[in-house]
mmCIF file of C-alpha atoms in Angstrom:
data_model
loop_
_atom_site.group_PDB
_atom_site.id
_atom_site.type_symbol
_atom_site.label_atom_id
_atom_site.label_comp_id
_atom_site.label_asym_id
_atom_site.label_seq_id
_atom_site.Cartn_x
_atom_site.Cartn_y
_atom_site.Cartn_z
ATOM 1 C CA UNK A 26 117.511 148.740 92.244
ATOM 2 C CA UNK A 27 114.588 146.637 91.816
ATOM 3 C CA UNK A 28 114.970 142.780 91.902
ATOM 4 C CA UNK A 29 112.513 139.803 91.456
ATOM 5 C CA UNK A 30 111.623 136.452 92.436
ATOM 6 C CA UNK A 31 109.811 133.740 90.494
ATOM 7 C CA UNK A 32 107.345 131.351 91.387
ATOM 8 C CA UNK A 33 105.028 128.885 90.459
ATOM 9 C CA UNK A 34 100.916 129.298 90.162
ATOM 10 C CA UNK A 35 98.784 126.504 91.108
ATOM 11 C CA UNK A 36 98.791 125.690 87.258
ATOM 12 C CA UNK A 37 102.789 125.103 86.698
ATOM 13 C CA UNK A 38 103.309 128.999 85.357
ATOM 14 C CA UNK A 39 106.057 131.285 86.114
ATOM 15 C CA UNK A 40 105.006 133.908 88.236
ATOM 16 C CA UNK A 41 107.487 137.070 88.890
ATOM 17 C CA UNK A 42 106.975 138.690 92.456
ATOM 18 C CA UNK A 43 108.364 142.434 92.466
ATOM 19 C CA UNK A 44 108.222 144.883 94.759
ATOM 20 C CA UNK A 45 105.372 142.146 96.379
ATOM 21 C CA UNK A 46 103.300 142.888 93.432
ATOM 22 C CA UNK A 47 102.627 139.620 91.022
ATOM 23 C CA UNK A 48 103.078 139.497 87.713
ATOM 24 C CA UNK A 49 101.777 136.363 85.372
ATOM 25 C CA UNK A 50 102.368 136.078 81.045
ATOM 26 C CA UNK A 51 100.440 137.796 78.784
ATOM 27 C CA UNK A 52 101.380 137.466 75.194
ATOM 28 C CA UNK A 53 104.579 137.087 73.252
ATOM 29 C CA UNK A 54 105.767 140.086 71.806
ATOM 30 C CA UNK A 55 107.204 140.865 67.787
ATOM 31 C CA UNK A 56 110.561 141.315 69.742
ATOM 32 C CA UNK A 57 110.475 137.792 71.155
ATOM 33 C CA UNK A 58 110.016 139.031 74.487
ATOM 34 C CA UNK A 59 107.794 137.786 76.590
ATOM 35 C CA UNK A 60 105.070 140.151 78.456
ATOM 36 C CA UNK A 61 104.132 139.550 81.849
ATOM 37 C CA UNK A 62 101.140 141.466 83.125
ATOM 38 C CA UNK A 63 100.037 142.005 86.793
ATOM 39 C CA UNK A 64 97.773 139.646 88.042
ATOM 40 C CA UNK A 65 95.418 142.418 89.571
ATOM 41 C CA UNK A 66 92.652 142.766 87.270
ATOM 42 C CA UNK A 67 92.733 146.487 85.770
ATOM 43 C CA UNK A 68 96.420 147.159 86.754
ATOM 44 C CA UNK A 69 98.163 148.341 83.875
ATOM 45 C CA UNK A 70 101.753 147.548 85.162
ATOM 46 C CA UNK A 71 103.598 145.109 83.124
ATOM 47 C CA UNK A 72 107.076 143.283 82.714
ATOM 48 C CA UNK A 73 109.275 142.873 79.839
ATOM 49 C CA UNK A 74 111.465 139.595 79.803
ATOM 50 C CA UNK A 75 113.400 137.441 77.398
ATOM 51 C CA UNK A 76 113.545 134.194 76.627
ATOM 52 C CA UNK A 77 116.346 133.288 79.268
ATOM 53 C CA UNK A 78 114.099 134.692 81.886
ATOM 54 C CA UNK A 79 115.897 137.928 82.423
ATOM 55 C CA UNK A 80 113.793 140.911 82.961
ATOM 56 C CA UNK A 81 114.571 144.304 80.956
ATOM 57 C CA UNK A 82 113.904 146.833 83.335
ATOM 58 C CA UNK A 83 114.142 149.686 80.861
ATOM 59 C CA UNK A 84 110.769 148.564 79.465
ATOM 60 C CA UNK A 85 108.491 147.611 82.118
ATOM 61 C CA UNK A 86 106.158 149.376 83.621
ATOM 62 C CA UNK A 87 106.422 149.042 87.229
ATOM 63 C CA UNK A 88 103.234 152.306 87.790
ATOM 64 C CA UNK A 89 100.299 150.293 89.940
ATOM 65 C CA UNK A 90 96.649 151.251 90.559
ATOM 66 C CA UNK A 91 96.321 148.961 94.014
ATOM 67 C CA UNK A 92 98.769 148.348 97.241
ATOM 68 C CA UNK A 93 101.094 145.952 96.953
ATOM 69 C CA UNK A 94 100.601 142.197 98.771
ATOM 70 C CA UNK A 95 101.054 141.562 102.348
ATOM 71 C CA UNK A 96 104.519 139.890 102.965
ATOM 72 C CA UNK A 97 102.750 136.562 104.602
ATOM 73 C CA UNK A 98 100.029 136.301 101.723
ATOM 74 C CA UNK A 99 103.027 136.145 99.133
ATOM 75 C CA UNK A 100 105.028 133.926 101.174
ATOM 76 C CA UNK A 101 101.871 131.612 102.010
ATOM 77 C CA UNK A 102 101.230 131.429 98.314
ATOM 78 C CA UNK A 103 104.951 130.337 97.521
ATOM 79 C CA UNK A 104 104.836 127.578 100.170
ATOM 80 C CA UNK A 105 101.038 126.522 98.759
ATOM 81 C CA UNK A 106 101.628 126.501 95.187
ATOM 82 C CA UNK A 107 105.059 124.564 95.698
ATOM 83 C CA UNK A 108 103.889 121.944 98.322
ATOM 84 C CA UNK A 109 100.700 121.495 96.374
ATOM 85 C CA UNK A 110 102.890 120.288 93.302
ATOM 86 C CA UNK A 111 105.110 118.344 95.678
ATOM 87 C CA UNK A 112 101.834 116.500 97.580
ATOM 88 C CA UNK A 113 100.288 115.206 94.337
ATOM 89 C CA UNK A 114 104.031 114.210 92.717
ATOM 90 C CA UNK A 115 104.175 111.856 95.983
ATOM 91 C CA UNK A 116 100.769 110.724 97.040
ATOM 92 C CA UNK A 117 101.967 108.940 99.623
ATOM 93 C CA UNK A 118 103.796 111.482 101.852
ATOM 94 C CA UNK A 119 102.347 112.880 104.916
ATOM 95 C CA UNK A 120 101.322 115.884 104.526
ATOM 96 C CA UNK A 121 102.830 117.175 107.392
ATOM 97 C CA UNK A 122 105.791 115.970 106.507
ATOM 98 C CA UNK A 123 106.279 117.865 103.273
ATOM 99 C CA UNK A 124 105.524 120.859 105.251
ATOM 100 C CA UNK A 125 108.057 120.612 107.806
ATOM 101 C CA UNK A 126 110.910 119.584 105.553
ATOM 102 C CA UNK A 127 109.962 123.021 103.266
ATOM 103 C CA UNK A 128 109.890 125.025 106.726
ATOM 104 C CA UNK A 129 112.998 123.612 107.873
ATOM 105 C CA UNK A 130 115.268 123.887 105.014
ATOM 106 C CA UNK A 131 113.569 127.420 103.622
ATOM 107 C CA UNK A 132 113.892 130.976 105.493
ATOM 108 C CA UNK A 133 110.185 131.473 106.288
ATOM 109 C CA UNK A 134 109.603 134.838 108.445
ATOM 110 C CA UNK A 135 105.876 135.867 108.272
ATOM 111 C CA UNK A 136 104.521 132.358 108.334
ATOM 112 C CA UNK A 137 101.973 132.289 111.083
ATOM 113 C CA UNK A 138 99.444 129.581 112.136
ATOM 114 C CA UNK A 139 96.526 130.682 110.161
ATOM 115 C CA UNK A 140 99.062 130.853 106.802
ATOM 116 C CA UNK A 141 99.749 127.150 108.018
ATOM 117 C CA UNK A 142 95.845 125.794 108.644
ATOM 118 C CA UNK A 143 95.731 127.708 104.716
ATOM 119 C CA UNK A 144 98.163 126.274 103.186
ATOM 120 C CA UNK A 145 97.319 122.426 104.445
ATOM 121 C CA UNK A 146 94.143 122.977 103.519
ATOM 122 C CA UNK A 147 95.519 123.873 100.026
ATOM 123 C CA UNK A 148 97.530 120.722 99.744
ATOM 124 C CA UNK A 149 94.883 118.289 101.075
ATOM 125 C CA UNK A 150 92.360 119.854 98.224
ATOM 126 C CA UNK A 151 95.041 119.555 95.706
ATOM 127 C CA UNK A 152 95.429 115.835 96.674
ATOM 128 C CA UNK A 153 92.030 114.861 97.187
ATOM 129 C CA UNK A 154 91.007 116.045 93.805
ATOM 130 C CA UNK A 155 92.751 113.847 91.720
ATOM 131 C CA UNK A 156 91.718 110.088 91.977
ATOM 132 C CA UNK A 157 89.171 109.176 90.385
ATOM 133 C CA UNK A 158 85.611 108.745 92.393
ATOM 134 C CA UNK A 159 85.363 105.976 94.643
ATOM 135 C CA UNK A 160 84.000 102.692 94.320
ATOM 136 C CA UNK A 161 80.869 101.838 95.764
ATOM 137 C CA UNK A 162 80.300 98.465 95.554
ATOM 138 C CA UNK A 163 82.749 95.412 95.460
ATOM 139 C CA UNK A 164 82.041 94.858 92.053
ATOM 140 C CA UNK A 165 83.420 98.595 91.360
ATOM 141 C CA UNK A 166 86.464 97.269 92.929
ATOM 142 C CA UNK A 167 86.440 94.491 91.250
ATOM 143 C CA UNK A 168 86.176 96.007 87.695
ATOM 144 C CA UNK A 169 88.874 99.048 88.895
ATOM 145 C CA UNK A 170 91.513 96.219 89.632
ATOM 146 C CA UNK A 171 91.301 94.500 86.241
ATOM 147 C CA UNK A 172 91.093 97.691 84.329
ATOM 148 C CA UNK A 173 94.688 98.643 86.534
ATOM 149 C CA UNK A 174 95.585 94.853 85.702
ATOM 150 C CA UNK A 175 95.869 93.983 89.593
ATOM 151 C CA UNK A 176 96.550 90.229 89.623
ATOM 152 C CA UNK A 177 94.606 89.276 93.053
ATOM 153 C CA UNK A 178 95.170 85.154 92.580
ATOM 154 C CA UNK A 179 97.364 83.975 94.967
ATOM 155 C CA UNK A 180 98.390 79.712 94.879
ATOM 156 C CA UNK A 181 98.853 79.635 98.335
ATOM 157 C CA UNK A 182 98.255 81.935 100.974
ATOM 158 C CA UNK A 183 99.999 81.373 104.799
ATOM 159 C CA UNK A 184 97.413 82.991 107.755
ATOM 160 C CA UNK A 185 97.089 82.060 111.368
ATOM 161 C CA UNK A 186 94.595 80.203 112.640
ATOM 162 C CA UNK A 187 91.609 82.423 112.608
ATOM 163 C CA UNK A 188 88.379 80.788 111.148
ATOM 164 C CA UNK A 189 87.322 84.450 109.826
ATOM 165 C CA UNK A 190 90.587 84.680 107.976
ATOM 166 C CA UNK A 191 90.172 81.221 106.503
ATOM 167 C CA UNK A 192 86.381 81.664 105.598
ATOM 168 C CA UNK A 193 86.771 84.935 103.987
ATOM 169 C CA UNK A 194 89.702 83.534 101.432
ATOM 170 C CA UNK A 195 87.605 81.009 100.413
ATOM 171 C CA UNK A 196 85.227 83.225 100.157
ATOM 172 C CA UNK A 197 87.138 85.631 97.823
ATOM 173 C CA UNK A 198 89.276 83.648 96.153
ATOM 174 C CA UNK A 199 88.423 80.192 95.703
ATOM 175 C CA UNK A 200 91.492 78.751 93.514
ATOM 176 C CA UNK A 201 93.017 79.905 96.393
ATOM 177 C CA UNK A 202 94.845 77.025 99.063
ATOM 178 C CA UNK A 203 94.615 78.194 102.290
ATOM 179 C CA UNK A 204 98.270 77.284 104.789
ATOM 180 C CA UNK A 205 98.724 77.483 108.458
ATOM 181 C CA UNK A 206 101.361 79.191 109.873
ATOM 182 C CA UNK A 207 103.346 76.313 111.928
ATOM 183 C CA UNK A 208 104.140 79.345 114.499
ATOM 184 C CA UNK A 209 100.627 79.923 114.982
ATOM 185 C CA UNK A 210 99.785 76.443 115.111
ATOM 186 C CA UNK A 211 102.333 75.595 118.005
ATOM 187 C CA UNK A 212 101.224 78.947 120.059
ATOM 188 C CA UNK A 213 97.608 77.620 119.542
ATOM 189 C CA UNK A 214 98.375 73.911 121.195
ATOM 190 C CA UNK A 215 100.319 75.527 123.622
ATOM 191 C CA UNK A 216 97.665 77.841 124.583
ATOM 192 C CA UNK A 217 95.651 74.722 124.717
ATOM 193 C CA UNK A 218 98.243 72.768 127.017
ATOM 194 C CA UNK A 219 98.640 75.426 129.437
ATOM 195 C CA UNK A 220 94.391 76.021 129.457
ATOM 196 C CA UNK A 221 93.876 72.355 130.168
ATOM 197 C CA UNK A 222 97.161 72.424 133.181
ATOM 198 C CA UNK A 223 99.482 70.536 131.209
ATOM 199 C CA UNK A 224 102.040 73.156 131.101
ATOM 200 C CA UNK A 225 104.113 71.627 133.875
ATOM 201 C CA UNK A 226 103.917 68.094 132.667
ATOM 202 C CA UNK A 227 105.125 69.814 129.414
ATOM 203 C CA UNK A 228 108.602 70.972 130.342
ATOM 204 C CA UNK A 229 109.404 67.562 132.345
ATOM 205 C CA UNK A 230 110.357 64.188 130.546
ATOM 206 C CA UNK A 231 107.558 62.290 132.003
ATOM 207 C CA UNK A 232 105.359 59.884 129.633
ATOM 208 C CA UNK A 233 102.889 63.341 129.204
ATOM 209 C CA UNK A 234 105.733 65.312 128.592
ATOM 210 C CA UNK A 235 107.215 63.419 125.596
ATOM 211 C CA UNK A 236 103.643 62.408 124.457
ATOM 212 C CA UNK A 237 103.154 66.398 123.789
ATOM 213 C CA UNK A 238 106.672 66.370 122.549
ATOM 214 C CA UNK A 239 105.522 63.959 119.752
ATOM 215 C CA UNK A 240 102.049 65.656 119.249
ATOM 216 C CA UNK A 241 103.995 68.510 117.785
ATOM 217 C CA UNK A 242 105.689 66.407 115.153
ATOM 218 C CA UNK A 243 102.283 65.773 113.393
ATOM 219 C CA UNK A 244 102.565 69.038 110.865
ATOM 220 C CA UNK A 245 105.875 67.467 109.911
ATOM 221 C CA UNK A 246 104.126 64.552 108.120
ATOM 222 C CA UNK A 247 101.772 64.395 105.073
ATOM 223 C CA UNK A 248 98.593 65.792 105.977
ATOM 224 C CA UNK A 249 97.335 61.904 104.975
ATOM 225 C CA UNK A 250 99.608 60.604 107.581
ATOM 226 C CA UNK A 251 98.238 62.884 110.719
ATOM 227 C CA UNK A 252 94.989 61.454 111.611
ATOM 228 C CA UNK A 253 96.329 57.222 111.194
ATOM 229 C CA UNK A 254 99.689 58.223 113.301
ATOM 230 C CA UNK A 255 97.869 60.342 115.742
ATOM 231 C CA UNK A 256 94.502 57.831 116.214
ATOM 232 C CA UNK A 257 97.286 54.375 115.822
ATOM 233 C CA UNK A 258 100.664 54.874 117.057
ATOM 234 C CA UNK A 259 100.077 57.731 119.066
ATOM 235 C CA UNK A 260 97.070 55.760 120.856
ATOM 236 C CA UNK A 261 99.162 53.362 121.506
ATOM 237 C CA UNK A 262 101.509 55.590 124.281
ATOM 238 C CA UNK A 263 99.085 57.794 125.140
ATOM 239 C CA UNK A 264 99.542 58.331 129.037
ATOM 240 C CA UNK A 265 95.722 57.382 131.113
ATOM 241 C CA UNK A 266 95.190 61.221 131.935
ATOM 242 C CA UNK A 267 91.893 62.951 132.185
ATOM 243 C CA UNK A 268 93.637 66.412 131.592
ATOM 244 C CA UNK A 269 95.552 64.831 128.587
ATOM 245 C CA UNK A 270 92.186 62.882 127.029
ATOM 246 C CA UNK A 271 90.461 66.501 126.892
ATOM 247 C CA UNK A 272 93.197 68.239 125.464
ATOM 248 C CA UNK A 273 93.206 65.181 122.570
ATOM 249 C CA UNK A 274 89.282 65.868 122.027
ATOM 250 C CA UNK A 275 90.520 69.675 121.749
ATOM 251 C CA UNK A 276 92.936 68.277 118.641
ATOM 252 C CA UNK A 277 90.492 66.398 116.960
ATOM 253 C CA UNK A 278 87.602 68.719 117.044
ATOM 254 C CA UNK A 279 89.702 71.133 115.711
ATOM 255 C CA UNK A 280 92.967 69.918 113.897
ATOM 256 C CA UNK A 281 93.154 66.155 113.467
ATOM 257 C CA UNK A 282 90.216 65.070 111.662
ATOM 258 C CA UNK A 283 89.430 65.661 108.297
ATOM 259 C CA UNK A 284 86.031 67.252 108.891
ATOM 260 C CA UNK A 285 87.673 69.478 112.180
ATOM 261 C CA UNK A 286 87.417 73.192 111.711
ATOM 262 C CA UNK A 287 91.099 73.402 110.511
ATOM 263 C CA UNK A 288 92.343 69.918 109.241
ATOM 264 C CA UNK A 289 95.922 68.871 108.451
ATOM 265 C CA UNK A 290 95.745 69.556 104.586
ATOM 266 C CA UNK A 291 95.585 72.979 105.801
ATOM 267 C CA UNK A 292 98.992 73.225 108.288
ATOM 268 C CA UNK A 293 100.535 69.057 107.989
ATOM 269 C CA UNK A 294 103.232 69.227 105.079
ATOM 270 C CA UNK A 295 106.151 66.662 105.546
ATOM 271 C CA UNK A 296 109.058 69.154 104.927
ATOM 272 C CA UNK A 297 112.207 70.571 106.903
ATOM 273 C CA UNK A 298 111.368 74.057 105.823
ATOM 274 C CA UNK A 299 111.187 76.385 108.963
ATOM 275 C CA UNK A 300 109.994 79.055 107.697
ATOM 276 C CA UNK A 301 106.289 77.948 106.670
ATOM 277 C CA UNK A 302 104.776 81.040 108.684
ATOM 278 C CA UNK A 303 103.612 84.156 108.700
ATOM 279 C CA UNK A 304 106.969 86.348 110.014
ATOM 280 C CA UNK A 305 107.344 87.567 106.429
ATOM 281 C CA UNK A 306 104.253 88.820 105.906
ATOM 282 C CA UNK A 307 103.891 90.252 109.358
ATOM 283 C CA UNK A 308 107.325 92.033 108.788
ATOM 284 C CA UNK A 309 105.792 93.271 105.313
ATOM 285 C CA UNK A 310 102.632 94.337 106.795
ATOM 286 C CA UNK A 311 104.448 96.598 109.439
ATOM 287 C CA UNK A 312 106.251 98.171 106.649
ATOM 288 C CA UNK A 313 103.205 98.296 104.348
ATOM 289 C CA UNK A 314 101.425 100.042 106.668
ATOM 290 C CA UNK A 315 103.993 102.828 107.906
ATOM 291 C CA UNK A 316 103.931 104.052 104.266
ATOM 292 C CA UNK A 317 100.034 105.527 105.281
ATOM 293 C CA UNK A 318 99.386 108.761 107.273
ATOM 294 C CA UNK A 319 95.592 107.730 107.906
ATOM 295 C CA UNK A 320 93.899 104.251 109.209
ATOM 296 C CA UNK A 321 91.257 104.368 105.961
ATOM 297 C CA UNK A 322 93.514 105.189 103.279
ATOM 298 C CA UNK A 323 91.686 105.862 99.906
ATOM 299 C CA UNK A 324 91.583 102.622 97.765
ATOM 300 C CA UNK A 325 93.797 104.888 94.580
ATOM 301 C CA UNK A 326 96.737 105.456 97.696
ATOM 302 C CA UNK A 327 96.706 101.826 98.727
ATOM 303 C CA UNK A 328 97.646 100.547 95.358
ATOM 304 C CA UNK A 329 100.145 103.645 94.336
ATOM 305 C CA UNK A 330 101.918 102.521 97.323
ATOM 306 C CA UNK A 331 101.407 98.568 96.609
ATOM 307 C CA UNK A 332 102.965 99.263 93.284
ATOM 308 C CA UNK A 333 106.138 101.323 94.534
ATOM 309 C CA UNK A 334 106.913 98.684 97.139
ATOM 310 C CA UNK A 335 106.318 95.800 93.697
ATOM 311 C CA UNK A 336 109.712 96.948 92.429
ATOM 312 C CA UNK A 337 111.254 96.394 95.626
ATOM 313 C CA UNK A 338 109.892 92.862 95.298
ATOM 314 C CA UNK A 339 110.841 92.432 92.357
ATOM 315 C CA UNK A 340 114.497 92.821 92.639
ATOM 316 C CA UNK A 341 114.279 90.562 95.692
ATOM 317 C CA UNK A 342 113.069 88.057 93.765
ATOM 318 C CA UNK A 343 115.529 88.159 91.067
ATOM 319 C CA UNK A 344 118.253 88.005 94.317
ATOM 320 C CA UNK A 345 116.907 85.200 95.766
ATOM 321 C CA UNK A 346 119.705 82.605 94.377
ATOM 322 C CA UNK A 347 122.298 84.986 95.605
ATOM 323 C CA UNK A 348 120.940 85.117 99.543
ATOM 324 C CA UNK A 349 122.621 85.065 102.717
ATOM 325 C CA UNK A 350 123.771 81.814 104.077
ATOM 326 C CA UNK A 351 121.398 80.599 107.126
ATOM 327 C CA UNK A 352 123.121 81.139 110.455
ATOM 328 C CA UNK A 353 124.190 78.212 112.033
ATOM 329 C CA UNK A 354 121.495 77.294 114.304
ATOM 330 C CA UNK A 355 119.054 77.719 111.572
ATOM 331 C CA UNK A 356 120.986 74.894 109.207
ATOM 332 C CA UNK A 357 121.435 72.649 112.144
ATOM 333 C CA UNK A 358 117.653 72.824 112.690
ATOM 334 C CA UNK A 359 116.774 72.244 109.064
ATOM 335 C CA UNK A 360 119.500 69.257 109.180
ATOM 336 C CA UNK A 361 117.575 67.605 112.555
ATOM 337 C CA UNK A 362 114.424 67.993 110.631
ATOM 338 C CA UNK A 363 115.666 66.482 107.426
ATOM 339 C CA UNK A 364 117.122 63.436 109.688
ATOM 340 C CA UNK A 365 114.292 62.749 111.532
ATOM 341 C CA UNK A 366 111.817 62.977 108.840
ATOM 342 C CA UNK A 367 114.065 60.095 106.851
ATOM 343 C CA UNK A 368 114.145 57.911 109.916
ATOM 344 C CA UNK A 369 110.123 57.878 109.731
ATOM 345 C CA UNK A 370 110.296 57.160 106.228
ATOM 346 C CA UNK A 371 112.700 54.744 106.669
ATOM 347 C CA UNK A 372 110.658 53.026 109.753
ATOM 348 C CA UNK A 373 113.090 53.880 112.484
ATOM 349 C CA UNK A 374 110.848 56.492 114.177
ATOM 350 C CA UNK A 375 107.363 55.722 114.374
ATOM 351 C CA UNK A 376 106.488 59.483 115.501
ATOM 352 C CA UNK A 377 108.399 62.566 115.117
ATOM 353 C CA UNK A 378 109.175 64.886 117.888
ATOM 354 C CA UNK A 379 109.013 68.603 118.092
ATOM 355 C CA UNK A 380 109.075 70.669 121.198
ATOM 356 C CA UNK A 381 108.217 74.503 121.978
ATOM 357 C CA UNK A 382 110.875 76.254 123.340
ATOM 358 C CA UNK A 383 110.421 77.273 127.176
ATOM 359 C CA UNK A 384 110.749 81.150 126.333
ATOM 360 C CA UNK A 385 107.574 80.747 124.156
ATOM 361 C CA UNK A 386 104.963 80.766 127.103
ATOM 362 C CA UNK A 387 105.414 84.281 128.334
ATOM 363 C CA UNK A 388 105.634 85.278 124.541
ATOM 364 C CA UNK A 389 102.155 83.690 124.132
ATOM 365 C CA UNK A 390 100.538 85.074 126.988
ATOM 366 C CA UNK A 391 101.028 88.493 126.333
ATOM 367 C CA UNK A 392 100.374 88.061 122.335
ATOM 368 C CA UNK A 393 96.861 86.694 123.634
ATOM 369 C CA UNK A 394 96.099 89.752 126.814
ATOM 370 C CA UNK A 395 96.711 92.021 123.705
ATOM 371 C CA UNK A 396 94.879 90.753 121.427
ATOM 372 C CA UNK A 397 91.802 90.197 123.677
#
């Protein structure tokens, strides 16, 4: 009793394996049959099927001038063909990882290593072959992104406190208002506190201590308030300290003054939002760049996947009237903002006061041994 199995060629075509000989269409017959033909050049053998894919035995010619295919070379070509149509449906999937979900999920007995180096190879090539050639320039890139209409204007973009990061924005996109991340900003004082052995003074309510308490009110006013509150009534308390007067030169050299390398218009905003930092886009970043199986993805993969992850965005964005509640701790902070920002309007506070939490210093040690 003779039986077959189908297949697909690299191309998309049916392809019916029998008796591990190949057979690929020919022609349509008068009948309306369709005539499949082995796929060995000069082999007369030949398959009669109809339109519902059902082959008439009593027709075909099943005489062949050649041996028949090795088991593995069949199989190998099965796996190939299918995970080759698989890798370039999802451009993003590892490659490895299509293979092991076919192997795991399909009875695979004369599979051996070399079949395996084959048939990645096969994939890879299948992959590689169809985006278009890379840019070579940045004006390439450029010109790709507006012919894909990629929108890369941004009103506002939130970074940490690198000068690189800032210099290459302004660089790139110059409409573009560069933000501090207030979480970056606080681990960058306090950084500075514990370098110039303040760190102790810090934690204790002693005239230094609640003078650094009020220093980190400052990106809780208007960015035109920071330099006159921190030069006028912060002058006014400041503690005689030699450690304390270098760690003020540290500020204005880089954060008070308007000419300093990062001034208030860039991280002062008088606002009780909490979440003016970068968490998001860290948290999106980690997930943006799981979706990649290499470190130097081509540029064709890195916007497939940006615009996969877009719709995902976009339905966020149509939820966002419908979030979550914030949990308790979070309102009450936003509240004790909100309050003591209206009691400096309102001339009851003449500073505002913001401390680090305790846990942070271990947190910002180890952030800066790994990054160094």
């Amino acid at each position: 009793m003779n039986s077959a199995q189908k297949m697909l060629s690299e191309k998309g075509k049916l392809i019916f394996i029998v008796n591990k000989f190949k057979f690929s269409f020919h022609k349509l017959l008068q009948n309306g049959q369709h005539r499949y033909k082995c796929t060995k050049r000069g082999c007369t053998a030949n398959l009669k099927v109809l339109e519902n894919h059902d082959i008439v035995w009593t027709s075909c010619n099943l005489e062949h001038n050649h041996d028949a295919d090795e088991e593995n070379k069949i199989e190998r070509q099965i796996i190939s063909n299918y995970l080759r149509r698989k890798a370039t449906e999802n451009m993003c999937e590892r490659l490895s990882k299509l293979l092991h979900s076919y192997l795991r999920e399909n009875n695979t007995n004369a599979i051996t290593t070399k079949d395996v180096t084959y048939i990645k190879h096969n994939i890879f090539q299948a992959r590689a072959s169809l985006p278009p050639n890379l840019p070579r320039s940045s004006q390439e890139v450029y010109d790709i992104l507006k012919d894909m209409n990629v929108k890369t204007y941004e009103e506002s973009i939130y970074v940490d406190f690198e000068i690189a990061i800032h210099n290459t924005i302004n660089d790139v996109w110059t409409l573009t208002k560069v933000r501090g991340c207030r979480f970056h900003l606080g681990q960058s004082w306090y950084k500075a506190i514990q370098k110039f052995g303040l760190s102790s003074e810090y934690v204790q309510n002693t005239e230094i201590g609640q003078y650094l308490t009020y220093i980190f009110g400052l990106p809780f006013l208007d960015p035109q308030s920071v330099g006159d509150c921190f030069s006028d009534e912060l002058a006014e308390i400041l503690p005689m300290n030699e450690k304390l007067t270098k760690f003020n030169d540290y500020l204005v050299e880089n954060f008070t003054a308007n000419d300093s390398t990062f001034p208030p218009e860039i991280w002062a905003e008088k606002s009780n939002i909490i979440h003016r930092t970068t968490n998001s886009c860290e948290s999106f970043h980690s997930k943006f760049n799981s979706q990649f199986y290499s470190p130097h993805p081509n540029i064709f993969n890195f916007l497939n996947i940006l615009f996969s992850i877009q719709s995902d965005t976009r339905i966020i964005i149509r939820s966002s009237n419908t979030t979550k509640p914030h949990r308790k701790e979070i309102r009450d902070k936003i509240k004790f903002l909100e309050n003591e920002i209206s009691k400096y309007d309102t001339g009851v506070h003449r500073v505002l006061g913001s401390r680090q939490s305790p846990w942070l210093a271990p947190y910002i040690a180890l952030n800066t041994e790994m990054r160094a």
